[in-house]
Coordinates of C-alpha atoms and ligand atoms in Angstrom, one line a residue:
M27 CA 45.7 4.5 51.2
N28 CA 43.0 5.7 52.3
W29 CA 41.9 6.7 49.3
I30 CA 41.8 4.0 47.2
K31 CA 39.4 2.3 49.7
K32 CA 37.1 5.0 49.5
T33 CA 37.4 4.8 45.5
L34 CA 36.5 1.9 45.5
R35 CA 33.6 1.5 47.2
F36 CA 32.2 4.5 45.2
S37 CA 32.4 3.0 42.1
E38 CA 31.0 0.1 43.7
K39 CA 28.2 2.1 44.6
I40 CA 27.7 4.1 41.2
K41 CA 28.2 0.3 39.6
R42 CA 24.8 -0.7 42.1
I43 CA 23.1 1.7 41.3
I44 CA 23.2 1.1 37.3
K45 CA 22.1 -2.3 37.7
E46 CA 18.8 -1.1 39.5
R47 CA 18.1 1.1 36.5
A48 CA 14.8 0.6 35.1
S49 CA 15.4 -1.9 31.9
K50 CA 14.5 -0.5 27.9
D51 CA 12.0 -3.2 27.7
E52 CA 10.7 -2.6 31.1
I53 CA 10.7 1.7 30.8
A54 CA 9.0 0.4 27.5
N55 CA 6.2 -2.0 28.8
S56 CA 5.7 0.4 31.8
N57 CA 2.5 3.1 32.1
W58 CA 5.6 6.1 32.1
T59 CA 7.2 7.7 29.6
S60 CA 9.5 10.8 30.2
C61 CA 9.6 14.6 28.7
C62 CA 10.4 17.5 30.3
K63 CA 8.7 17.7 33.7
G64 CA 10.3 14.2 34.8
P65 CA 7.9 11.0 34.4
I66 CA 4.6 11.9 33.1
L67 CA 1.8 8.6 32.2
K68 CA 1.4 7.3 28.9
K69 CA -2.7 8.1 29.7
D70 CA -1.8 11.8 29.7
L71 CA 0.2 11.9 26.8
E72 CA -2.3 10.1 24.8
D73 CA -4.9 12.1 26.5
N74 CA -3.4 15.3 24.5
L75 CA -2.8 13.3 21.5
W76 CA 1.1 12.2 22.4
V77 CA 1.4 15.6 22.7
C78 CA 3.1 17.0 25.8
P79 CA 0.9 19.7 27.5
S80 CA 4.2 21.7 29.4
C81 CA 6.8 21.7 26.7
N82 CA 4.2 21.1 23.6
K83 CA 6.6 17.9 22.1
H84 CA 5.4 15.5 19.2
H85 CA 6.4 13.0 20.6
R86 CA 7.2 9.9 18.2
I87 CA 3.9 7.5 17.2
S88 CA 3.2 4.9 15.8
P89 CA 0.8 4.7 12.3
R90 CA -2.0 2.9 14.0
Q91 CA -1.7 5.7 16.8
R92 CA -1.4 8.9 13.9
F93 CA -4.3 7.4 11.6
D94 CA -6.9 7.0 15.2
V95 CA -5.4 10.6 15.7
I96 CA -6.0 12.8 12.3
F97 CA -9.1 10.3 10.9
G98 CA -10.2 8.6 13.8
K99 CA -10.7 4.9 15.3
N100 CA -12.2 3.0 12.5
N101 CA -12.4 5.3 10.0
Y102 CA -9.7 3.4 7.6
E103 CA -8.7 0.8 6.2
V104 CA -5.3 -1.2 6.4
L105 CA -4.1 -2.3 3.2
K106 CA -2.0 -5.6 2.7
T107 CA 0.7 -4.0 1.0
P108 CA 3.8 -6.8 -0.9
I109 CA 6.4 -8.3 1.6
P110 CA 9.5 -9.2 -0.9
Q111 CA 12.1 -11.9 0.0
D112 CA 13.9 -11.1 3.4
D113 CA 17.5 -10.8 4.7
P114 CA 18.3 -11.3 0.8
L115 CA 22.0 -10.3 1.1
N116 CA 22.1 -12.8 4.3
W117 CA 22.8 -9.6 6.0
N118 CA 25.1 -10.3 9.6
D119 CA 27.2 -7.5 11.7
F120 CA 26.8 -8.1 15.7
K121 CA 23.1 -9.4 15.0
S122 CA 21.8 -10.6 12.0
Y123 CA 19.8 -9.0 9.8
K124 CA 16.7 -12.2 10.2
D125 CA 16.6 -11.3 13.3
R126 CA 16.3 -7.9 13.9
L127 CA 13.4 -8.2 11.3
K128 CA 11.8 -10.9 13.7
A129 CA 12.2 -8.6 16.5
A130 CA 11.2 -5.7 14.6
R131 CA 7.7 -7.8 13.8
K132 CA 7.3 -8.2 17.2
K133 CA 7.6 -5.1 18.7
T134 CA 5.4 -3.1 16.1
G135 CA 2.6 -5.7 15.3
M136 CA 3.9 -5.0 11.7
N137 CA 4.8 -7.1 8.4
C138 CA 7.4 -3.7 6.9
G139 CA 8.3 -0.7 9.1
M140 CA 5.2 1.0 7.1
M141 CA 1.3 1.0 7.1
V142 CA -1.0 2.0 3.9
V143 CA -4.6 2.6 4.9
N144 CA -7.4 3.6 2.9
T145 CA -9.8 6.4 4.4
S146 CA -11.4 10.1 4.2
I147 CA -10.7 13.1 5.7
L148 CA -13.1 15.8 6.0
N149 CA -14.9 13.6 3.4
V150 CA -12.2 13.0 1.1
K151 CA -11.0 9.8 0.3
I152 CA -7.6 9.5 0.1
T153 CA -4.2 7.0 -0.1
A154 CA -2.4 7.2 3.7
V155 CA 0.8 5.9 4.0
A156 CA 3.0 6.4 8.0
T157 CA 5.7 4.7 8.5
D158 CA 6.6 3.1 12.0
F159 CA 10.4 4.6 13.8
D160 CA 10.4 1.1 16.1
F161 CA 10.5 -0.7 13.4
I162 CA 14.5 -0.8 12.7
G163 CA 14.5 3.3 12.9
G164 CA 12.1 3.2 10.3
S165 CA 14.6 2.6 8.3
V166 CA 13.5 2.1 3.8
G167 CA 14.0 -1.4 2.7
A168 CA 12.4 -3.0 -0.4
A169 CA 9.8 -4.3 1.7
E170 CA 8.6 -0.3 2.5
G171 CA 9.6 0.9 -0.7
E172 CA 7.5 -1.2 -2.2
A173 CA 4.7 0.0 0.3
V174 CA 5.0 3.4 -1.1
L175 CA 4.7 1.7 -4.6
Y176 CA 1.9 0.3 -3.4
A177 CA -0.1 3.6 -1.7
V178 CA 0.7 5.5 -4.9
Q179 CA -1.0 2.4 -7.4
H180 CA -3.6 2.5 -4.8
A181 CA -3.8 6.1 -5.1
I182 CA -4.3 6.1 -9.3
E183 CA -6.6 3.7 -9.5
N184 CA -9.3 5.2 -7.0
Q185 CA -8.3 8.6 -8.2
Q186 CA -7.7 10.1 -4.6
P187 CA -4.8 12.1 -3.0
L188 CA -2.3 10.1 -1.1
V189 CA -0.8 11.9 2.0
L190 CA 2.1 10.5 3.8
F191 CA 3.5 10.9 7.4
S192 CA 7.3 10.3 7.1
C193 CA 9.7 9.6 9.4
G194 CA 13.0 6.8 9.7
G195 CA 16.8 8.0 9.8
G196 CA 16.9 6.6 6.5
M197 CA 18.1 3.6 3.6
R198 CA 18.1 0.6 6.0
M199 CA 22.1 -0.1 5.4
M200 CA 21.3 -3.3 5.4
E201 CA 19.8 -3.9 2.4
S202 CA 22.5 -1.9 0.9
L203 CA 21.8 -1.3 -3.4
I204 CA 18.6 -2.5 -2.7
S205 CA 17.5 0.0 -0.7
L206 CA 19.3 2.9 -1.6
S207 CA 17.5 1.2 -4.9
Q208 CA 14.3 2.0 -3.6
M209 CA 15.0 6.0 -3.0
T210 CA 14.7 6.0 -7.6
R211 CA 11.7 3.2 -7.4
T212 CA 9.7 5.9 -5.0
T213 CA 11.1 9.1 -7.4
L214 CA 9.1 8.0 -9.8
A215 CA 5.8 6.2 -8.6
I216 CA 5.2 9.9 -7.0
N217 CA 5.5 11.3 -10.7
E218 CA 2.9 9.3 -11.9
L219 CA 0.5 10.6 -9.3
K220 CA 1.8 14.5 -10.9
K221 CA 1.1 12.7 -14.2
N222 CA -2.8 12.3 -12.9
N223 CA -3.0 14.7 -11.5
L224 CA -3.2 14.1 -7.9
P225 CA -2.3 15.8 -4.8
Y226 CA 0.7 15.0 -3.1
I227 CA 0.9 15.7 0.5
V228 CA 4.1 15.2 2.8
V229 CA 3.1 15.7 6.2
L230 CA 7.3 15.5 7.8
T231 CA 7.5 14.0 11.2
D232 CA 9.9 13.3 13.4
P233 CA 12.9 12.6 12.3
T234 CA 13.1 12.5 8.4
A235 CA 16.1 12.2 7.9
G236 CA 18.9 10.8 5.5
G237 CA 17.4 8.7 1.9
I238 CA 14.2 9.6 3.2
S239 CA 14.7 13.8 2.6
A240 CA 16.0 12.8 -0.8
S241 CA 13.8 10.8 -2.3
Y242 CA 9.8 10.7 -1.8
A243 CA 9.1 13.3 2.0
M244 CA 10.5 16.0 -0.3
L245 CA 8.7 15.8 -3.6
G246 CA 5.2 16.6 -1.5
D247 CA 2.9 19.5 -3.4
L248 CA 3.0 20.4 0.4
H249 CA 4.8 20.0 2.9
I250 CA 3.8 19.9 6.1
A251 CA 6.0 19.0 9.3
E252 CA 5.1 18.6 13.1
P253 CA 6.4 21.3 15.7
G254 CA 10.3 19.9 16.6
A255 CA 10.9 17.4 14.2
L256 CA 13.9 17.1 13.0
I257 CA 14.6 17.7 9.2
A258 CA 17.8 16.2 7.4
F259 CA 19.9 14.9 4.9
A260 CA 23.0 14.1 6.6
G261 CA 23.2 13.9 10.5
A262 CA 24.7 17.9 13.1
R263 CA 27.9 16.8 14.1
V264 CA 29.1 15.6 10.6
I265 CA 28.0 18.3 8.9
Q266 CA 29.5 20.5 12.0
G267 CA 32.9 18.2 11.9
T268 CA 32.6 19.5 7.8
V269 CA 32.5 22.7 8.0
R270 CA 33.9 23.6 11.0
E271 CA 31.8 26.3 12.5
E272 CA 29.3 26.4 15.2
L273 CA 25.5 25.3 13.8
P274 CA 23.1 27.7 14.7
V275 CA 20.2 26.7 17.2
G276 CA 17.5 24.7 15.6
F277 CA 19.4 24.3 13.4
Q278 CA 17.4 21.0 11.1
R279 CA 14.1 21.3 13.4
S280 CA 11.1 22.4 11.2
E281 CA 11.2 25.9 12.4
Y282 CA 14.8 26.6 10.6
V283 CA 13.7 24.1 7.7
Q284 CA 10.8 26.4 7.5
N285 CA 12.7 29.5 7.4
T286 CA 15.5 28.2 4.0
G287 CA 12.0 27.3 2.4
F288 CA 11.9 23.1 2.6
V289 CA 8.4 23.3 4.4
D290 CA 5.8 25.2 3.8
L291 CA 3.5 24.5 7.1
I292 CA 4.2 24.1 10.3
V293 CA 1.0 22.1 12.3
G294 CA 0.3 21.0 15.5
R295 CA -0.7 17.1 15.9
K296 CA -5.0 18.8 17.0
D297 CA -4.9 20.6 14.3
L298 CA -3.5 19.0 11.5
R299 CA -6.8 17.3 10.7
E300 CA -8.7 20.0 9.6
K301 CA -6.0 22.1 7.7
L302 CA -5.1 18.5 6.0
G303 CA -8.6 17.9 5.0
T304 CA -9.1 21.9 3.8
L305 CA -5.5 22.3 1.7
L306 CA -6.9 18.8 0.2
S307 CA -10.8 20.5 -0.9
I308 CA -8.4 23.4 -2.5
L309 CA -6.0 21.2 -4.6
L310 CA -9.0 18.7 -5.9
K311 CA -10.5 21.6 -6.9
K312 CA -7.8 23.1 -8.8
N313 CA -7.0 20.1 -10.1
S314 CA -10.4 19.4 -11.6
A315 CA -9.9 23.1 -13.1
I316 CA -6.2 22.0 -14.8
N317 CA -8.5 18.4 -16.5
S318 CA -11.7 21.0 -17.0
S319 CA -8.7 23.6 -19.1
E320 CA -6.7 20.5 -20.7
N321 CA -9.9 19.3 -21.7
E322 CA -11.1 22.6 -24.0
T323 CA -7.4 22.6 -25.3
S324 CA -7.9 19.5 -26.0
E325 CA -10.9 20.5 -28.0
H326 CA -9.7 22.9 -29.1
S327 CA -6.7 21.7 -30.6
R328 CA -9.1 19.4 -31.8
T329 CA -11.4 22.0 -33.7
L330 CA -8.1 23.3 -35.7
T331 CA -7.2 20.5 -36.6
K332 CA -10.6 19.4 -38.0
A333 CA -11.1 23.3 -39.9
A334 CA -7.1 22.7 -40.7
S335 CA -7.6 19.4 -43.0
Ligands
LIG419 ZN1 7.5 18.1 27.9

């Protein structure tokens, strides 16, 4: 029975190794993270705009980190968005939704998963929104829906473009139908933006999935994606199980989605500021041309009406 003793000793060893591994919180609070070549100092990654210098992986970043990178530190004003009642359905699974919200707020320092700012990019004044994946997986509940609506309203009131950095796994199941209704609300809000001839650019970041990609994230005048971002509606495993076929390499990544026509451009983080600025300037000129041609048309029709009477 020597082999039984050996197996038991081996399993004890494995248990000890697992126990000694750093916890998720310990890893999150350390100075290190990991990428293709193993551990990498967070400082080194930050100096490279949170992009791995070896494999070009665009690591997930918080809204503040993103705004610092794209708009510059202290070059944006954070707007306070409405926060509806917490946990309207009194949701409980193996943890209560109230506790999840409390933990997410503590972890991110944000009241909801989205941050709306008033800022400028290459002298173009804009409203911008970004999502924090660390806030319950970037999912969208009533508060996040309100944030999108607030951003649209702000853009319309100030007659400036809206740039939205999408991220998240979809609508938030703890808010059930309330979260699903945010798909309609945000879609209607984006329509208002378009009625006002204001540019709306979406930057798809990793991951953009579910109801997010089925609503406001796919309604932009232009869709820019960060390299290698997961952009999907349903998950790859679900699709593979349904179609019962091997999925192509790179399925649902930015480069694949660009080939299938859902993404216009793939732009690396270091080039995004300039690219956004240029595109917005072009779109704004185009918009002023549309407005002036509309004015000319209405002027023309007014003259015709006068002549007819
Ligand atoms: Zn890497």
